[in-house]
Amino acid sequence: MENNDHDDILKPEGSDDDTLLARWLAGDLSQADLEALRNLESYPDYVEMLHALEGMEMEEFSPTLAWQKLSLQLAVEAEEAQKAKEMAAEEVYVEGTAVEVQPPLPEALQQPEAKIVEIGTKQAANPTLQTVNRQPSIVNRKWLAIAAAILLGVVGIWWFAGRDPFSFTDTDYVTKAGEKKEVKLPDGSVATLNAMSKLGFTTSDWTDGRSVVLEGEAYFKARKGKTFSVRTEQGTVEVVGTVFNVYARGNELEVKCAEGKVQVINPEQTERVLLKKGEQVSILGGKMQKRQGLASYPNWFKGESTFRSAPLGRVFEEMERQYGVLVLADSLGERTFSGKFVHGSLEKAVKMVCDPMKLNCEVKGDTVWVK
Amino acid sequence: MKQCSHETIQQCSHILPLPPWNHSQLKNVCHEPTYRELFYAHSRHVRNFLCYKGAAASEAEDLMQEAFLRLWRDCAKVPIEKVKSYLFAVSGNLFLDEKKHEQVVLKFQRQAPMEEATEENPHFDLETKELQDRLEAAIAKLPENQRVVFLMNRMDKMKYAEIAERLDLSVKAVEKRMHLALVELRQILKGI
């Protein structure tokens, strides 16, 4: 075997080891190779170049916006394909022969959603169609396309967005009543889950895009990096690297930005709002409301729940989640609550809410009666 | 020890790789949530890849969209494990089909380099801005295949194996391009 340790030190980089620098960047070099590399005259240049590069980034890109564009286009195509199919079907009826629009797929690849596969059938079906003049005039087609775009845009977004978001995650965390959980994400970002919440993500695709799905409430510390998105049924939150709280329950989404900047997008993706430090936004039944100043800094993870002008119903719901109890109230009306309750003791918590509100509350086992 | 027979193949999937027919049934591209997930996972990288090839940002985004549209039309023919190489190949071809590209349009956003950068080389900070400008110009002068690999690794933080998978190259080939890109960048910067 040839010993070329000596050569390694003397030769200029790359003369016969044509992957040295690549392996260096990947941290794959042996101690000896590393030593040799550091002795090279050009080594400081590489270090300098790579450091300068650290501060350079690609222009930002919003996958959510891009998806909106794409799903609109897909919906229009689906409509066109449907039309072509209907026309083909009529044609078949007249001629009494089956039109094979696509070569049959191998058994294993055939989809239950066959309708979708047929997006590509328009051209294939055309040769039979051209003999019969059913095509609307150019003008009509243009208007048809516009109408289809408007109509199907809405349906399309719903169609592509309205599925169980957890069906494609491979790592899910769920908290029970009264439970909190700190979840380390693959990039070192941290999500703290409040009681009765669910967080999911796909580990295998994590390096491709930082994205989690949330049901319930969580406090995020996202490390700096590519866009970090939190998708909920009530809307999407996008950040680059910051600290923020997301509350997504019922028909309400509330996002509080504690540091940096946070972008919130409604489920229809027609509205977006940029939050700066100390701002919050809520989407209630599809309506967006931005508020300046943290109404209540999220500190449920420090052992108490804080509220500012929150509907009493929501306060007691939070109590149910924190203590795993049932709260039975006659009627809370439109009353709102500002204050907090602790997580350590149910008796104390009930007192902290009921006393200032002049409510008559009683704890019986797992049930809290409110009169 | 658990025996893996034909019947228990589902439970044993962690031991045995799933046969391809089974795999495509479990998760396939025509399934809308899967397709959407693929878009969220790869759209940025495909768009960046087109920028690295030399497309302007808006053109890169349009071509990326077109590549995904084609993926949807071809969804029954593209097995899930081939999606990445499909997207990069298709978008690369779309880029080639576009009108000739006279110049590489690569613009980077600037940030001050990370704090640690100063430890190894204290003079670094002073010249950073100027160096970044020269670096941007030098990157544009790299041969395309080196530039693409180099930036996928440096900007998108992809490992060599991940780049190899997407570009349908061997890891060794990716390493070579990476190495060469660094050597050439330095030579361009030094005016060698």
XYZ file of C-alpha atoms in Angstrom:
563
model
C 0.000 0.000 0.000
C 1.235 3.420 -0.817
C 1.739 5.846 1.976
C 0.912 9.356 0.851
C 0.694 11.131 4.205
C 3.732 13.098 3.254
C 2.304 14.105 -0.124
C -0.869 15.323 1.532
C 0.999 18.035 3.341
C 3.022 19.219 0.374
C 0.563 19.133 -2.475
C -1.744 22.059 -3.171
C -5.356 21.248 -2.395
C -7.273 19.341 -4.985
C -4.288 18.111 -6.972
C -5.358 14.532 -6.507
C -7.766 14.538 -3.579
C -10.667 16.059 -5.464
C -13.181 15.996 -2.627
C -11.029 17.254 0.257
C -12.765 20.600 0.739
C -16.197 19.005 0.391
C -15.444 16.473 3.081
C -13.976 19.217 5.247
C -17.271 21.154 5.097
C -19.199 18.019 5.957
C -16.927 17.410 8.951
C -15.734 14.171 7.404
C -11.965 14.641 7.514
C -9.557 12.527 9.511
C -7.362 14.320 12.008
C -4.382 13.953 9.680
C -6.221 15.367 6.674
C -7.518 18.227 8.759
C -4.036 19.052 9.951
C -2.773 19.003 6.387
C -5.604 21.246 5.254
C -4.930 23.797 7.981
C -1.310 24.029 6.843
C -2.323 24.999 3.351
C -1.605 28.546 2.283
C -5.137 28.868 0.900
C -6.891 27.655 4.038
C -7.566 31.107 5.563
C -9.116 32.213 2.252
C -11.626 29.379 2.397
C -12.504 30.116 5.999
C -13.030 33.767 5.141
C -15.144 32.995 2.096
C -17.388 30.614 3.986
C -17.884 33.030 6.834
C -18.854 35.825 4.466
C -21.303 33.425 2.882
C -22.922 32.735 6.261
C -24.339 36.232 6.185
C -25.854 35.822 2.736
C -29.320 34.418 2.237
C -31.765 33.720 -0.523
C -34.704 36.055 -0.918
C -37.572 34.979 1.322
C -40.276 32.763 -0.056
C -43.723 32.047 1.330
C -44.867 28.505 0.620
C -48.351 29.426 1.820
C -48.760 32.161 -0.776
C -47.282 29.999 -3.499
C -49.636 27.185 -2.558
C -52.590 29.517 -2.848
C -51.586 30.353 -6.422
C -51.028 26.736 -7.321
C -54.264 25.407 -5.853
C -56.195 27.973 -7.876
C -54.537 26.761 -11.061
C -55.187 23.153 -10.118
C -58.849 23.882 -9.533
C -59.180 25.494 -12.968
C -57.486 22.513 -14.577
C -59.720 20.103 -12.710
C -62.767 21.961 -14.033
C -61.475 21.867 -17.601
C -60.721 18.182 -17.321
C -64.193 17.550 -15.958
C -65.684 19.361 -18.943
C -63.562 17.411 -21.384
C -64.614 14.239 -19.673
C -68.309 15.085 -19.908
C -67.942 15.873 -23.575
C -66.052 12.644 -24.072
C -68.789 10.785 -22.234
C -71.470 12.200 -24.565
C -69.343 11.254 -27.494
C -69.033 7.728 -26.217
C -72.782 7.515 -25.876
C -73.310 8.529 -29.480
C -70.749 6.214 -30.924
C -71.386 3.437 -28.504
C -67.723 2.696 -27.921
C -65.617 3.119 -24.871
C -62.967 5.804 -25.055
C -59.807 4.833 -23.288
C -58.473 8.211 -22.345
C -55.263 6.998 -20.805
C -53.309 3.800 -21.053
C -54.562 1.650 -18.182
C -52.460 2.061 -15.080
C -50.725 -0.811 -13.408
C -53.082 -2.233 -10.813
C -51.010 -1.037 -7.889
C -50.958 2.555 -9.021
C -54.669 2.970 -9.619
C -56.126 5.519 -7.297
C -59.421 5.685 -5.484
C -59.465 9.362 -6.454
C -59.553 8.457 -10.108
C -61.238 11.767 -10.866
C -57.986 13.550 -10.178
C -55.892 11.333 -12.367
C -57.976 12.437 -15.266
C -56.644 15.959 -15.175
C -54.254 14.867 -17.865
C -56.885 13.364 -20.128
C -57.994 16.466 -21.948
C -55.550 16.260 -24.785
C -55.796 12.508 -25.045
C -59.564 12.690 -25.439
C -59.432 15.397 -28.050
C -58.865 13.410 -31.249
C -62.391 11.964 -31.020
C -63.847 15.291 -30.061
C -62.516 17.320 -32.911
C -64.915 15.700 -35.352
C -67.868 17.172 -33.479
C -67.993 20.920 -33.119
C -68.993 21.411 -29.513
C -66.326 23.894 -28.560
C -67.665 27.253 -27.428
C -66.323 30.322 -29.187
C -63.079 31.884 -27.990
C -64.910 34.654 -26.154
C -67.179 32.245 -24.365
C -64.296 30.097 -23.339
C -62.483 33.038 -21.896
C -65.463 33.995 -19.750
C -65.973 30.400 -18.808
C -62.407 30.186 -17.629
C -62.746 33.333 -15.558
C -65.982 32.145 -14.004
C -64.444 28.783 -13.309
C -61.421 30.424 -11.746
C -63.542 32.452 -9.377
C -65.947 29.659 -8.500
C -63.439 26.894 -8.258
C -60.776 28.969 -6.583
C -62.880 28.987 -3.481
C -63.848 25.339 -3.757
C -60.309 24.390 -4.668
C -58.734 26.004 -1.667
C -61.284 24.337 0.529
C -60.754 21.051 -1.246
C -57.015 21.088 -0.840
C -57.019 22.580 2.631
C -59.889 20.789 4.311
C -58.279 17.501 5.230
C -56.983 16.181 8.518
C -53.614 17.883 8.788
C -52.259 15.203 11.098
C -52.668 12.475 8.494
C -49.258 13.253 7.053
C -47.224 13.919 10.182
C -45.014 11.146 11.516
C -44.340 12.557 14.981
C -47.247 13.661 17.152
C -47.348 14.891 20.739
C -50.601 15.042 22.699
C -51.201 16.506 26.147
C -53.987 15.498 28.509
C -55.920 17.774 30.856
C -53.607 19.461 33.314
C -50.538 18.328 31.406
C -47.844 20.463 29.818
C -45.120 19.175 27.615
C -41.943 20.637 26.212
C -41.207 19.378 22.712
C -37.759 19.746 21.148
C -38.113 20.119 17.397
C -35.486 18.673 15.031
C -33.746 22.049 14.545
C -33.520 22.798 18.261
C -36.581 25.054 18.326
C -38.800 24.408 21.312
C -42.583 24.176 21.514
C -44.273 24.053 24.902
C -47.704 22.459 24.685
C -50.480 23.607 26.975
C -53.045 21.162 28.319
C -55.238 19.245 25.826
C -53.268 20.180 22.759
C -51.757 18.298 19.867
C -48.630 19.067 17.890
C -47.385 17.125 14.890
C -44.618 17.350 12.320
C -42.795 15.267 9.750
C -39.265 14.454 10.817
C -38.179 13.071 7.467
C -39.032 16.313 5.675
C -37.870 18.638 8.404
C -34.727 19.806 6.620
C -36.862 20.743 3.622
C -39.124 23.144 5.465
C -39.829 23.788 9.123
C -43.507 23.180 9.526
C -45.694 21.934 12.378
C -49.420 21.327 12.762
C -51.171 22.453 15.939
C -54.490 21.913 17.626
C -54.859 23.735 20.942
C -52.260 26.042 22.419
C -48.485 26.159 22.371
C -45.663 28.575 23.083
C -42.918 28.514 20.493
C -39.296 29.492 20.615
C -38.288 29.174 16.981
C -34.594 29.317 16.205
C -33.388 31.604 13.446
C -33.478 29.961 10.047
C -35.817 29.295 7.157
C -39.507 30.056 7.524
C -41.041 28.247 10.467
C -44.752 27.701 9.969
C -47.453 26.615 12.371
C -50.519 25.384 10.553
C -53.842 25.251 12.341
C -57.383 24.723 11.176
C -58.027 28.376 12.047
C -55.133 29.842 10.072
C -51.398 29.723 9.494
C -48.572 31.407 11.384
C -45.238 32.020 9.691
C -42.064 33.251 11.328
C -38.369 33.286 10.622
C -37.066 32.977 14.165
C -38.869 34.360 17.159
C -40.905 33.674 20.289
C -44.680 33.508 20.037
C -47.798 31.900 21.422
C -50.509 30.241 19.334
C -53.982 29.495 20.669
C -56.091 27.536 18.204
C -59.302 26.151 19.640
C -62.896 26.084 18.471
C -63.326 28.748 15.829
C -60.711 31.008 17.354
C -57.074 31.596 16.545
C -55.060 33.931 18.704
C -51.397 34.664 18.099
C -49.197 36.703 20.420
C -45.784 37.821 19.336
C -43.284 38.043 22.181
C -40.161 38.669 20.107
C -39.289 39.324 16.478
C -41.931 39.260 13.767
C -44.794 36.882 13.084
C -47.006 36.592 10.026
C -50.558 35.277 10.438
C -52.690 34.103 7.513
C -56.377 33.244 7.636
C -57.518 29.795 6.454
C -58.895 31.153 3.177
C -55.498 32.807 2.693
C -57.152 36.026 1.656
C -55.853 38.057 4.566
C -52.498 38.298 6.260
C -51.147 40.426 9.041
C -47.619 41.045 10.240
C -47.181 41.188 14.017
C -44.299 42.948 15.679
C -43.072 42.440 19.215
C -45.875 42.989 21.688
C -48.709 42.723 19.184
C -51.393 40.114 18.919
C -54.065 39.151 16.473
C -57.152 37.025 16.775
C -59.209 35.429 14.053
C -62.661 34.746 15.383
C -65.045 33.023 13.000
C -62.951 34.164 10.055
C -62.683 37.823 11.133
C -59.239 39.244 11.769
C -58.573 41.660 14.601
C -55.155 43.105 15.316
C -54.407 44.552 18.727
C -51.426 46.555 19.848
C -49.783 45.768 23.134
C -49.765 42.322 24.642
C -53.185 42.063 26.234
C -51.845 39.284 28.372
C -48.352 37.971 28.063
C -48.671 34.228 27.753
C -47.401 32.675 30.942
C -49.467 29.551 31.252
C -46.207 27.621 31.051
C -45.081 29.308 34.251
C -47.972 27.841 36.184
C -50.767 30.366 35.753
C -53.314 31.374 33.140
C -53.688 35.097 32.524
C -56.617 36.846 30.861
C -57.466 40.351 29.763
C -61.096 41.012 28.931
C -61.592 37.367 28.066
C -65.123 35.946 27.858
C -65.830 34.032 31.075
C -66.686 30.962 29.048
C -63.164 30.832 27.746
C -61.727 31.275 31.235
C -63.665 28.302 32.576
C -62.802 26.212 29.528
C -59.137 26.827 30.286
C -59.787 25.779 33.891
C -61.344 22.552 32.627
C -58.249 21.846 30.562
C -55.801 22.695 33.338
C -57.509 20.646 36.030
C -59.394 18.030 34.045
C -62.625 19.090 35.735
C -66.094 19.850 34.480
C -67.405 23.385 34.982
C -71.170 23.697 35.113
C -72.448 27.239 34.844
C -76.025 28.515 34.705
C -75.372 31.416 32.420
C -72.266 33.482 32.083
C -73.784 35.977 29.675
C -71.448 38.396 27.962
C -69.279 38.953 31.018
C -65.545 39.187 30.614
C -62.716 38.515 33.043
C -59.344 40.197 33.560
C -56.936 38.506 35.908
C -55.373 35.114 36.370
C -55.676 31.770 38.052
C -52.952 29.433 39.303
C -52.435 25.868 38.129
C -51.376 24.277 41.424
C -54.627 24.303 43.359
C -58.166 24.053 42.036
C -59.703 25.626 45.166
C -57.411 28.636 44.841
C -57.952 28.918 41.116
C -61.723 28.919 41.471
C -61.486 31.600 44.156
C -59.235 33.753 41.969
C -61.862 33.843 39.236
C -65.110 33.705 41.158
C -64.346 36.232 43.920
C -63.614 39.251 41.702
C -66.524 38.316 39.436
C -68.833 37.955 42.442
C -69.817 34.495 41.334
C -70.966 31.789 43.702
C -68.712 28.838 42.952
C -68.465 25.433 44.570
C -66.036 22.571 43.976
C -67.518 19.076 44.306
C -65.028 16.401 43.350
C -64.320 16.765 39.658
C -67.071 19.282 39.097
C -67.139 23.038 39.611
C -70.585 24.566 40.020
C -70.934 28.211 39.061
C -74.048 30.201 39.952
C -37.742 -12.983 18.012
C -40.621 -11.839 15.883
C -40.913 -13.688 12.595
C -41.789 -11.675 9.562
C -44.048 -13.622 7.270
C -46.214 -12.422 4.428
C -49.123 -11.847 6.795
C -47.199 -9.765 9.324
C -45.431 -7.639 6.789
C -47.304 -4.538 7.937
C -46.077 -4.874 11.516
C -42.597 -5.682 10.342
C -42.241 -2.691 8.119
C -39.558 -1.318 10.403
C -37.459 -4.395 9.695
C -38.255 -5.106 6.081
C -38.344 -2.379 3.491
C -41.851 -2.229 2.085
C -42.116 -3.580 -1.425
C -42.686 -0.774 -3.923
C -46.282 -1.704 -4.698
C -47.182 -1.483 -1.058
C -45.353 1.769 -0.585
C -47.219 3.553 -3.354
C -50.509 2.490 -1.841
C -49.640 3.794 1.592
C -48.653 7.254 0.522
C -49.003 8.474 -3.005
C -48.779 11.716 -4.855
C -52.418 11.748 -6.040
C -53.536 11.915 -2.425
C -54.161 15.659 -1.989
C -52.807 16.076 1.562
C -49.672 14.234 0.513
C -49.348 16.404 -2.568
C -49.814 19.546 -0.513
C -47.254 18.332 1.981
C -44.821 17.709 -0.865
C -45.377 21.251 -2.038
C -44.685 22.699 1.396
C -41.605 20.508 1.728
C -39.988 21.088 -1.655
C -41.314 24.250 -3.297
C -38.690 26.498 -1.732
C -35.805 24.235 -2.691
C -37.005 23.867 -6.260
C -37.420 27.624 -6.554
C -33.955 28.214 -5.081
C -32.471 25.577 -7.382
C -33.814 27.523 -10.370
C -32.287 30.726 -9.002
C -28.953 28.938 -8.642
C -29.202 27.854 -12.251
C -29.554 31.508 -13.157
C -33.265 32.328 -13.203
C -34.562 35.584 -11.758
C -36.707 35.188 -8.631
C -40.079 35.649 -10.352
C -39.180 33.372 -13.241
C -37.931 30.753 -10.781
C -41.240 30.829 -8.950
C -43.266 30.460 -12.151
C -41.183 27.511 -13.320
C -41.441 25.900 -9.890
C -45.240 26.215 -10.079
C -45.235 24.651 -13.528
C -43.110 21.742 -12.296
C -45.618 21.094 -9.509
C -48.533 21.288 -11.930
C -46.849 18.615 -14.020
C -46.269 16.526 -10.936
C -50.006 16.637 -10.264
C -50.844 15.595 -13.820
C -48.303 12.795 -13.580
C -49.163 11.942 -10.005
C -50.151 8.350 -10.745
C -46.910 7.696 -12.578
C -44.473 9.175 -10.071
C -43.770 7.008 -7.046
C -43.416 9.035 -3.889
C -39.732 8.239 -3.458
C -39.022 9.630 -6.925
C -40.807 12.932 -6.377
C -37.710 14.913 -5.457
C -35.649 13.887 -8.471
C -38.739 14.332 -10.660
C -39.253 17.927 -9.498
C -35.630 18.904 -9.968
C -35.360 17.218 -13.353
C -38.602 18.708 -14.674
C -37.891 22.208 -13.423
C -34.351 21.995 -14.787
C -35.727 21.092 -18.216
C -38.321 23.851 -18.035
C -35.501 26.273 -17.348
C -33.582 25.000 -20.371
C -36.659 25.399 -22.579
C -37.056 29.040 -21.605
C -35.482 31.689 -23.764
C -31.727 31.740 -23.573
C -30.308 33.010 -20.322
C -27.557 35.477 -21.046
C -26.743 36.277 -17.467
C -27.020 34.704 -14.105
C -29.259 36.856 -11.931
C -28.313 35.963 -8.392
C -29.003 38.397 -5.608
C -28.569 37.537 -1.979
C -29.993 39.128 1.110
C -27.299 40.390 3.460
C -26.926 39.951 7.138
C -23.947 40.551 9.347
C -22.148 37.232 9.656
C -22.542 35.354 12.888
C -20.584 36.457 15.960
C -18.324 33.420 15.999
C -16.968 34.446 12.639
C -14.652 36.948 14.246
C -12.879 34.486 16.533
C -10.878 32.735 13.901
C -10.098 35.810 11.879
C -10.302 39.133 13.674
C -9.901 41.257 10.521
C -12.894 39.621 9.010
C -15.657 42.050 9.975
C -14.148 45.106 8.338
C -14.050 43.604 4.906
C -17.197 41.525 5.141
C -19.476 43.772 3.145
C -17.018 44.212 0.343
C -16.158 40.521 0.320
C -19.830 39.614 0.093
C -20.213 41.779 -2.993
C -17.243 40.160 -4.656
C -18.427 36.731 -3.595
C -21.827 37.312 -5.168
C -20.174 38.219 -8.450
C -17.762 35.281 -8.226
C -20.570 32.803 -7.572
C -22.328 34.010 -10.710
C -19.143 33.176 -12.663
C -18.945 29.577 -11.457
C -19.869 26.830 -13.913
C -23.557 26.100 -13.461
C -23.277 22.565 -12.114
C -20.771 23.636 -9.475
C -22.806 26.667 -8.507
C -25.984 24.646 -8.065
C -24.364 22.040 -5.816
C -22.419 24.633 -3.871
C -25.470 26.784 -3.117
C -27.781 23.867 -2.373
C -25.302 22.894 0.311
C -24.491 26.370 1.617
C -27.864 28.139 1.247
C -30.370 25.296 1.627
C -28.166 23.407 4.100
C -28.626 20.145 2.254
C -26.299 17.257 2.890
C -24.389 15.832 -0.069
C -26.564 12.722 -0.056
C -29.688 14.882 -0.204
C -28.291 16.876 -3.125
C -27.249 13.673 -4.889
C -30.772 12.272 -4.540
C -32.373 15.390 -5.999
C -29.971 15.858 -8.883
C -29.661 12.157 -9.659
C -25.912 12.182 -9.074
C -23.576 10.048 -7.010
C -22.490 11.468 -3.661
C -18.945 11.342 -4.951
C -19.881 13.532 -7.920
C -21.527 16.036 -5.599
C -18.405 16.132 -3.426
C -16.223 16.741 -6.442
C -18.345 19.644 -7.631
C -18.394 21.062 -4.153
C -14.638 20.862 -3.847
C -14.104 22.362 -7.284
C -16.563 25.155 -6.579
C -14.527 26.229 -3.556
C -11.233 26.026 -5.421
C -12.618 28.043 -8.326
C -14.329 30.608 -6.126
C -11.054 31.332 -4.421
C -9.261 31.598 -7.742
C -11.869 33.993 -9.115
C -11.678 36.123 -5.972
C -7.888 36.160 -6.049
C -7.869 36.861 -9.748
C -5.813 33.746 -10.440
